[in-house]
Amino acid sequence: MLQLPTYEDVAAAARRLQGHAHRTPVLRSSTADARLKAELFFKCENLQRMGAFKFRGAFNALSKFDAAQRRGGVITFSSGNHAQAIALSARLLGIPAVIVMPLDAPQAKVEATRGYGAEVILYDRYTQDREALTAGLAQDRGMTLIPPYDHPDVIAGQGTAARELLEEAGGLDVLLVPLGGGGLLSGCALAARALAPDCKVYGVEPEAGDDGRQSLRKGEIVHISTPQTLADGAQTQHLGRYTFEVIRRDVEDIVTASDAQLVEAMRFFAERMKLVVEPTGCLAFAAACHAGLPLQGKRVGVILSGGNVDLARYAQLIGAQP
Ligand SMILES: *Cc1c(COP(=O)(O)O)cnc(C)c1O
């Protein structure tokens, strides 16, 4: 039996993050409220340290290392926000970090990760299995592996985003959360179940990769090939063992958003709310606008999960005629 994380773990993570993670703002928009005939509360994790909620889970997990683990260091595989979250958290806590990244990862991401002081090991994604490679390195070097989403301490840390939102906004009827591997969604569901038991929690994944929805329908974890989508933070191929169990117990349903809907939401955030939100971070609001959920008259929490987007790419997407 898996030992699933609980709300107590989320509350303990909140104490560990105090004074280290930003308590990000909860913003309102009368334009969005009028458009959806609802009250929307945007939790701005695009303004979190290193630009995404992933700092929460990474810092929580590394804070729990014992003395031997701290000496040995942390290792992970990621080319996205989790890499930078682990690198920054490790630097803050004085722990050595190794990040395994694909050879063709954007140079900017490799540099950003090195800039936080981590050692980057590159691998060939066409010939090498990154999980086996990372596990082998962890073994050889005596390092602790912290994966991007399927880990109780990571899940508990991510849940602190919804905990803060519920504390600040008061009761919510609905909470919409971007979904990749499910660390953020399962953590937020734990917080919502404890603090607002009647709140319906929905995960939102890219239309091109709806493995989460398929998994809920089927009652088991469905694997898909890497989806082609602008939402690069949600290009996961399957949910995790922990995240799936929490999601199927505590989440109402999983819906999807298309790339065109994500771009429309990015433009809305830039124009109306003066916020830079990366495509994956727009999933929840895109679903609020287009997924046909019954939101009228409701109090709706929307998690903006991150804001890390290459500027040239951002300009191209924002500048395109709708
Ligand atoms: C990682 C990430 C997600 C997905 O989170 P999971 O915990 O994998 O579901 C969503 N948005 C952003 C910005 C991310 O970096």
Short mmCIF file of C-alpha atoms and ligand atoms in Angstrom, two decimals:
data_model
loop_
_atom_site.label_atom_id
_atom_site.label_comp_id
_atom_site.label_asym_id
_atom_site.label_seq_id
_atom_site.Cartn_x
_atom_site.Cartn_y
_atom_site.Cartn_z
CA MET A 1 0.00 0.00 0.00
CA LEU A 2 1.17 3.51 -0.84
CA GLN A 3 1.36 5.91 2.08
CA LEU A 4 -0.53 8.86 0.55
CA PRO A 5 0.29 12.41 1.71
CA THR A 6 -2.37 14.12 3.84
CA TYR A 7 -3.50 17.65 4.61
CA GLU A 8 -1.25 17.53 7.70
CA ASP A 9 1.70 17.19 5.34
CA VAL A 10 0.51 20.26 3.42
CA ALA A 11 0.25 22.24 6.67
CA ALA A 12 3.76 21.09 7.70
CA ALA A 13 5.10 22.09 4.27
CA ALA A 14 3.57 25.56 4.72
CA ARG A 15 5.58 25.95 7.95
CA ARG A 16 8.80 24.89 6.20
CA LEU A 17 8.19 27.33 3.33
CA GLN A 18 7.47 30.27 5.61
CA GLY A 19 10.02 33.00 4.94
CA HIS A 20 11.50 31.10 1.96
CA ALA A 21 8.72 30.95 -0.66
CA HIS A 22 6.77 34.06 -1.62
CA ARG A 23 3.20 34.25 -0.43
CA THR A 24 2.01 35.12 -3.94
CA PRO A 25 -0.83 37.59 -4.47
CA VAL A 26 -4.44 36.65 -5.20
CA LEU A 27 -5.67 39.03 -7.92
CA ARG A 28 -9.16 39.88 -9.15
CA SER A 29 -10.40 41.10 -12.53
CA SER A 30 -13.79 42.73 -12.99
CA THR A 31 -13.53 42.04 -16.73
CA ALA A 32 -13.11 38.31 -16.10
CA ASP A 33 -15.92 38.34 -13.50
CA ALA A 34 -18.27 40.06 -15.94
CA ARG A 35 -17.37 37.73 -18.77
CA LEU A 36 -17.98 34.57 -16.73
CA LYS A 37 -20.71 35.96 -14.44
CA ALA A 38 -18.72 34.57 -11.52
CA GLU A 39 -16.23 35.77 -8.90
CA LEU A 40 -12.72 34.72 -9.93
CA PHE A 41 -9.68 34.58 -7.65
CA PHE A 42 -6.35 34.25 -9.48
CA LYS A 43 -3.49 32.72 -7.44
CA CYS A 44 -0.39 34.18 -9.09
CA GLU A 45 2.31 31.50 -8.94
CA ASN A 46 3.85 33.12 -12.02
CA LEU A 47 5.18 35.54 -9.38
CA GLN A 48 6.64 32.75 -7.20
CA ARG A 49 10.44 32.45 -6.79
CA MET A 50 12.03 31.17 -10.02
CA GLY A 51 8.71 31.85 -11.74
CA ALA A 52 6.54 28.84 -10.88
CA PHE A 53 4.88 26.93 -8.02
CA LYS A 54 7.52 24.17 -8.36
CA PHE A 55 9.73 25.99 -5.86
CA ARG A 56 7.23 24.95 -3.17
CA GLY A 57 7.52 21.20 -3.66
CA ALA A 58 11.26 21.23 -4.26
CA PHE A 59 12.07 23.34 -1.21
CA ASN A 60 9.77 21.26 1.00
CA ALA A 61 11.35 17.99 -0.13
CA LEU A 62 14.94 19.23 0.35
CA SER A 63 14.11 20.75 3.75
CA LYS A 64 13.28 17.25 4.99
CA PHE A 65 16.70 15.78 4.07
CA ASP A 66 18.68 14.38 7.01
CA ALA A 67 22.38 15.16 7.50
CA ALA A 68 23.59 12.26 5.33
CA GLN A 69 21.22 13.18 2.48
CA ARG A 70 22.35 16.81 2.65
CA ARG A 71 25.97 15.74 2.30
CA GLY A 72 25.20 13.35 -0.55
CA GLY A 73 23.12 15.86 -2.46
CA VAL A 74 20.02 15.80 -4.63
CA ILE A 75 19.59 14.58 -8.20
CA THR A 76 16.67 14.94 -10.59
CA PHE A 77 15.71 14.80 -14.26
CA SER A 78 13.88 17.74 -15.84
CA SER A 79 14.34 20.31 -18.55
CA GLY A 80 11.63 22.55 -17.17
CA ASN A 81 10.65 24.43 -14.04
CA HIS A 82 11.42 21.53 -11.68
CA ALA A 83 15.10 21.69 -12.67
CA GLN A 84 15.37 25.32 -11.66
CA ALA A 85 13.26 24.75 -8.54
CA ILE A 86 15.59 22.00 -7.32
CA ALA A 87 18.71 23.97 -8.25
CA LEU A 88 17.57 27.10 -6.40
CA SER A 89 16.29 25.21 -3.34
CA ALA A 90 19.55 23.23 -3.13
CA ARG A 91 21.60 26.41 -3.29
CA LEU A 92 19.51 28.07 -0.56
CA LEU A 93 19.92 25.01 1.68
CA GLY A 94 23.61 24.41 0.87
CA ILE A 95 23.00 21.01 -0.74
CA PRO A 96 24.86 19.85 -3.89
CA ALA A 97 22.54 19.29 -6.89
CA VAL A 98 22.79 17.36 -10.16
CA ILE A 99 20.20 17.90 -12.90
CA VAL A 100 19.92 15.45 -15.81
CA MET A 101 18.74 17.30 -18.95
CA PRO A 102 18.35 16.36 -22.62
CA LEU A 103 21.20 17.38 -24.96
CA ASP A 104 18.73 19.43 -27.01
CA ALA A 105 17.29 21.36 -24.02
CA PRO A 106 17.16 25.12 -24.71
CA GLN A 107 20.55 26.65 -23.88
CA ALA A 108 18.79 29.31 -21.78
CA LYS A 109 17.37 26.64 -19.47
CA VAL A 110 20.70 24.85 -19.12
CA GLU A 111 22.39 28.19 -18.30
CA ALA A 112 19.66 29.18 -15.82
CA THR A 113 20.05 25.87 -14.00
CA ARG A 114 23.85 26.16 -13.94
CA GLY A 115 23.40 29.77 -12.82
CA TYR A 116 21.75 28.48 -9.63
CA GLY A 117 24.89 26.44 -9.01
CA ALA A 118 23.71 22.98 -10.06
CA GLU A 119 25.80 20.50 -12.06
CA VAL A 120 24.04 19.69 -15.35
CA ILE A 121 24.51 16.26 -16.94
CA LEU A 122 23.29 16.02 -20.53
CA TYR A 123 21.85 12.87 -22.08
CA ASP A 124 20.62 11.83 -25.50
CA ARG A 125 16.85 11.51 -25.31
CA TYR A 126 16.75 9.28 -28.39
CA THR A 127 19.17 6.63 -27.14
CA GLN A 128 19.21 6.91 -23.34
CA ASP A 129 16.49 6.23 -20.75
CA ARG A 130 16.61 9.24 -18.42
CA GLU A 131 14.97 7.55 -15.47
CA ALA A 132 17.38 4.62 -15.53
CA LEU A 133 20.33 6.97 -16.06
CA THR A 134 19.29 9.17 -13.13
CA ALA A 135 18.65 6.20 -10.84
CA GLY A 136 22.11 4.80 -11.71
CA LEU A 137 23.80 8.13 -10.99
CA ALA A 138 21.89 8.47 -7.71
CA GLN A 139 23.15 5.03 -6.68
CA ASP A 140 26.78 5.60 -7.76
CA ARG A 141 27.08 9.03 -6.18
CA GLY A 142 24.91 8.45 -3.09
CA MET A 143 22.47 11.19 -4.06
CA THR A 144 18.73 11.35 -3.28
CA LEU A 145 16.38 11.44 -6.26
CA ILE A 146 13.51 13.93 -6.06
CA PRO A 147 11.26 13.43 -9.10
CA PRO A 148 9.13 16.26 -10.56
CA TYR A 149 5.71 15.21 -9.27
CA ASP A 150 5.32 11.68 -7.94
CA HIS A 151 6.69 12.17 -4.42
CA PRO A 152 4.72 12.82 -1.17
CA ASP A 153 6.90 15.79 -0.11
CA VAL A 154 6.63 17.38 -3.56
CA ILE A 155 2.84 16.95 -3.56
CA ALA A 156 2.54 18.39 -0.03
CA GLY A 157 4.64 21.42 -0.99
CA GLN A 158 2.58 22.16 -4.11
CA GLY A 159 -0.60 21.99 -2.02
CA THR A 160 0.46 25.07 -0.08
CA ALA A 161 -0.54 27.19 -3.11
CA ALA A 162 -4.21 26.20 -2.71
CA ARG A 163 -3.95 26.47 1.07
CA GLU A 164 -2.88 30.13 0.79
CA LEU A 165 -5.57 30.82 -1.82
CA LEU A 166 -8.33 29.37 0.38
CA GLU A 167 -7.04 31.25 3.43
CA GLU A 168 -7.09 34.50 1.52
CA ALA A 169 -10.22 34.17 -0.63
CA GLY A 170 -12.35 32.41 1.96
CA GLY A 171 -14.67 29.66 0.79
CA LEU A 172 -14.55 28.70 -2.88
CA ASP A 173 -17.15 26.70 -4.81
CA VAL A 174 -14.76 25.62 -7.56
CA LEU A 175 -10.96 25.37 -7.89
CA LEU A 176 -9.31 25.00 -11.32
CA VAL A 177 -5.74 23.66 -11.43
CA PRO A 178 -3.31 23.03 -14.35
CA LEU A 179 -2.40 19.36 -14.70
CA GLY A 180 0.76 17.65 -15.96
CA GLY A 181 1.93 14.75 -13.80
CA GLY A 182 -0.47 15.79 -11.05
CA GLY A 183 1.75 17.05 -8.22
CA LEU A 184 0.05 20.44 -8.17
CA LEU A 185 -3.47 19.05 -8.61
CA SER A 186 -3.19 16.35 -5.96
CA GLY A 187 -1.62 18.74 -3.42
CA CYS A 188 -4.29 21.38 -4.07
CA ALA A 189 -7.02 18.75 -3.76
CA LEU A 190 -5.69 17.75 -0.32
CA ALA A 191 -5.84 21.38 0.81
CA ALA A 192 -9.31 21.96 -0.63
CA ARG A 193 -10.74 18.80 0.89
CA ALA A 194 -9.59 19.90 4.36
CA LEU A 195 -10.32 23.63 4.18
CA ALA A 196 -13.36 23.79 1.86
CA PRO A 197 -14.96 20.32 1.78
CA ASP A 198 -17.73 21.41 -0.64
CA CYS A 199 -15.31 22.97 -3.15
CA LYS A 200 -15.21 21.05 -6.44
CA VAL A 201 -11.64 20.67 -7.71
CA TYR A 202 -10.99 20.25 -11.46
CA GLY A 203 -7.73 19.47 -13.21
CA VAL A 204 -7.07 21.03 -16.62
CA GLU A 205 -4.72 19.38 -19.09
CA PRO A 206 -3.85 20.16 -22.72
CA GLU A 207 -6.34 18.85 -25.26
CA ALA A 208 -3.49 17.13 -27.12
CA GLY A 209 -2.53 15.08 -24.03
CA ASP A 210 -5.62 14.09 -22.04
CA ASP A 211 -4.06 11.03 -20.37
CA GLY A 212 -5.29 12.23 -16.98
CA ARG A 213 -8.91 12.31 -18.12
CA GLN A 214 -8.49 8.92 -19.77
CA SER A 215 -6.98 7.55 -16.56
CA LEU A 216 -9.95 8.74 -14.45
CA ARG A 217 -12.40 7.18 -16.90
CA LYS A 218 -10.51 3.91 -17.05
CA GLY A 219 -9.70 3.65 -13.34
CA GLU A 220 -6.01 3.02 -14.05
CA ILE A 221 -2.99 5.09 -15.15
CA VAL A 222 -3.06 5.51 -18.94
CA HIS A 223 0.26 6.16 -20.77
CA ILE A 224 0.39 8.26 -23.95
CA SER A 225 3.23 9.42 -26.22
CA THR A 226 4.61 12.94 -25.61
CA PRO A 227 1.80 15.33 -26.61
CA GLN A 228 2.47 18.18 -29.05
CA THR A 229 1.23 21.29 -27.25
CA LEU A 230 2.27 24.84 -26.35
CA ALA A 231 1.82 23.80 -22.72
CA ASP A 232 5.37 22.48 -22.29
CA GLY A 233 4.97 22.19 -18.50
CA ALA A 234 2.20 19.63 -19.00
CA GLN A 235 3.76 17.42 -21.68
CA THR A 236 3.79 14.46 -19.32
CA GLN A 237 3.00 10.99 -20.59
CA HIS A 238 1.26 9.67 -17.49
CA LEU A 239 0.14 10.49 -13.94
CA GLY A 240 2.16 9.15 -11.01
CA ARG A 241 1.21 6.41 -8.58
CA TYR A 242 0.69 8.82 -5.67
CA THR A 243 -0.86 11.59 -7.73
CA PHE A 244 -3.34 9.26 -9.43
CA GLU A 245 -4.62 7.87 -6.13
CA VAL A 246 -5.21 11.31 -4.62
CA ILE A 247 -6.74 12.65 -7.84
CA ARG A 248 -9.21 9.84 -8.20
CA ARG A 249 -10.30 10.19 -4.59
CA ASP A 250 -10.45 13.99 -4.26
CA VAL A 251 -10.87 15.52 -7.73
CA GLU A 252 -14.28 16.09 -9.33
CA ASP A 253 -13.16 15.75 -12.94
CA ILE A 254 -10.47 16.56 -15.50
CA VAL A 255 -11.16 18.85 -18.45
CA THR A 256 -8.96 20.14 -21.31
CA ALA A 257 -7.95 23.36 -23.09
CA SER A 258 -6.68 23.79 -26.65
CA ASP A 259 -3.53 25.68 -27.68
CA ALA A 260 -5.66 28.44 -29.25
CA GLN A 261 -7.53 28.87 -25.96
CA LEU A 262 -4.19 29.08 -24.09
CA VAL A 263 -2.98 31.86 -26.39
CA GLU A 264 -6.25 33.76 -25.93
CA ALA A 265 -5.78 33.50 -22.14
CA MET A 266 -2.14 34.67 -22.39
CA ARG A 267 -3.29 37.74 -24.28
CA PHE A 268 -5.99 38.40 -21.69
CA PHE A 269 -3.48 38.26 -18.82
CA ALA A 270 -1.04 40.54 -20.63
CA GLU A 271 -3.61 43.08 -21.74
CA ARG A 272 -6.04 43.20 -18.83
CA MET A 273 -4.08 42.08 -15.80
CA LYS A 274 -0.53 43.07 -16.83
CA LEU A 275 0.67 39.57 -16.05
CA VAL A 276 3.16 37.39 -17.95
CA VAL A 277 1.82 33.83 -17.75
CA GLU A 278 3.40 30.91 -19.63
CA PRO A 279 1.12 28.75 -21.81
CA THR A 280 0.88 25.94 -19.22
CA GLY A 281 0.00 28.51 -16.57
CA CYS A 282 -3.04 29.54 -18.64
CA LEU A 283 -4.71 26.11 -18.60
CA ALA A 284 -7.06 26.80 -15.68
CA PHE A 285 -8.38 30.13 -16.95
CA ALA A 286 -8.75 28.79 -20.51
CA ALA A 287 -10.96 26.02 -19.11
CA ALA A 288 -12.96 28.52 -17.05
CA CYS A 289 -13.75 30.34 -20.29
CA HIS A 290 -14.31 27.38 -22.62
CA ALA A 291 -14.79 24.02 -20.89
CA GLY A 292 -18.51 24.52 -20.26
CA LEU A 293 -18.24 24.10 -16.47
CA PRO A 294 -21.18 25.48 -14.45
CA LEU A 295 -19.48 28.58 -12.95
CA GLN A 296 -22.27 31.20 -13.04
CA GLY A 297 -22.74 32.85 -9.65
CA LYS A 298 -19.89 30.79 -8.17
CA ARG A 299 -16.69 31.73 -6.35
CA VAL A 300 -13.94 30.26 -8.50
CA GLY A 301 -10.24 29.83 -7.69
CA VAL A 302 -7.89 29.80 -10.70
CA ILE A 303 -4.26 28.78 -10.28
CA LEU A 304 -1.81 30.57 -12.60
CA SER A 305 0.98 28.04 -12.25
CA GLY A 306 3.96 29.78 -13.85
CA GLY A 307 5.40 32.59 -15.94
CA ASN A 308 8.57 31.21 -17.50
CA VAL A 309 8.36 31.73 -21.23
CA ASP A 310 11.06 32.61 -23.72
CA LEU A 311 10.53 36.31 -24.55
CA ALA A 312 10.81 35.96 -28.32
CA ARG A 313 8.28 33.14 -28.22
CA TYR A 314 6.01 35.18 -25.95
CA ALA A 315 6.08 38.18 -28.27
CA GLN A 316 5.27 35.94 -31.20
CA LEU A 317 2.27 34.35 -29.45
CA ILE A 318 0.93 37.58 -27.95
CA GLY A 319 1.41 39.54 -31.16
CA ALA A 320 -0.43 37.06 -33.38
CA GLN A 321 -3.87 38.20 -34.50
CA PRO A 322 -6.55 36.18 -32.69
C1 LIG B 1 5.13 21.46 -13.84
C2 LIG B 1 4.12 22.50 -14.21
C3 LIG B 1 2.74 22.19 -14.29
C4 LIG B 1 2.20 20.80 -14.06
O1 LIG B 1 2.43 20.39 -12.74
P1 LIG B 1 2.32 18.85 -12.32
O2 LIG B 1 2.61 18.83 -10.87
O3 LIG B 1 3.31 18.08 -13.14
O4 LIG B 1 0.92 18.43 -12.66
C5 LIG B 1 1.85 23.22 -14.58
N1 LIG B 1 2.29 24.48 -14.82
C6 LIG B 1 3.58 24.82 -14.77
C7 LIG B 1 3.98 26.21 -15.04
C8 LIG B 1 4.55 23.83 -14.46
O5 LIG B 1 5.86 24.16 -14.41
#
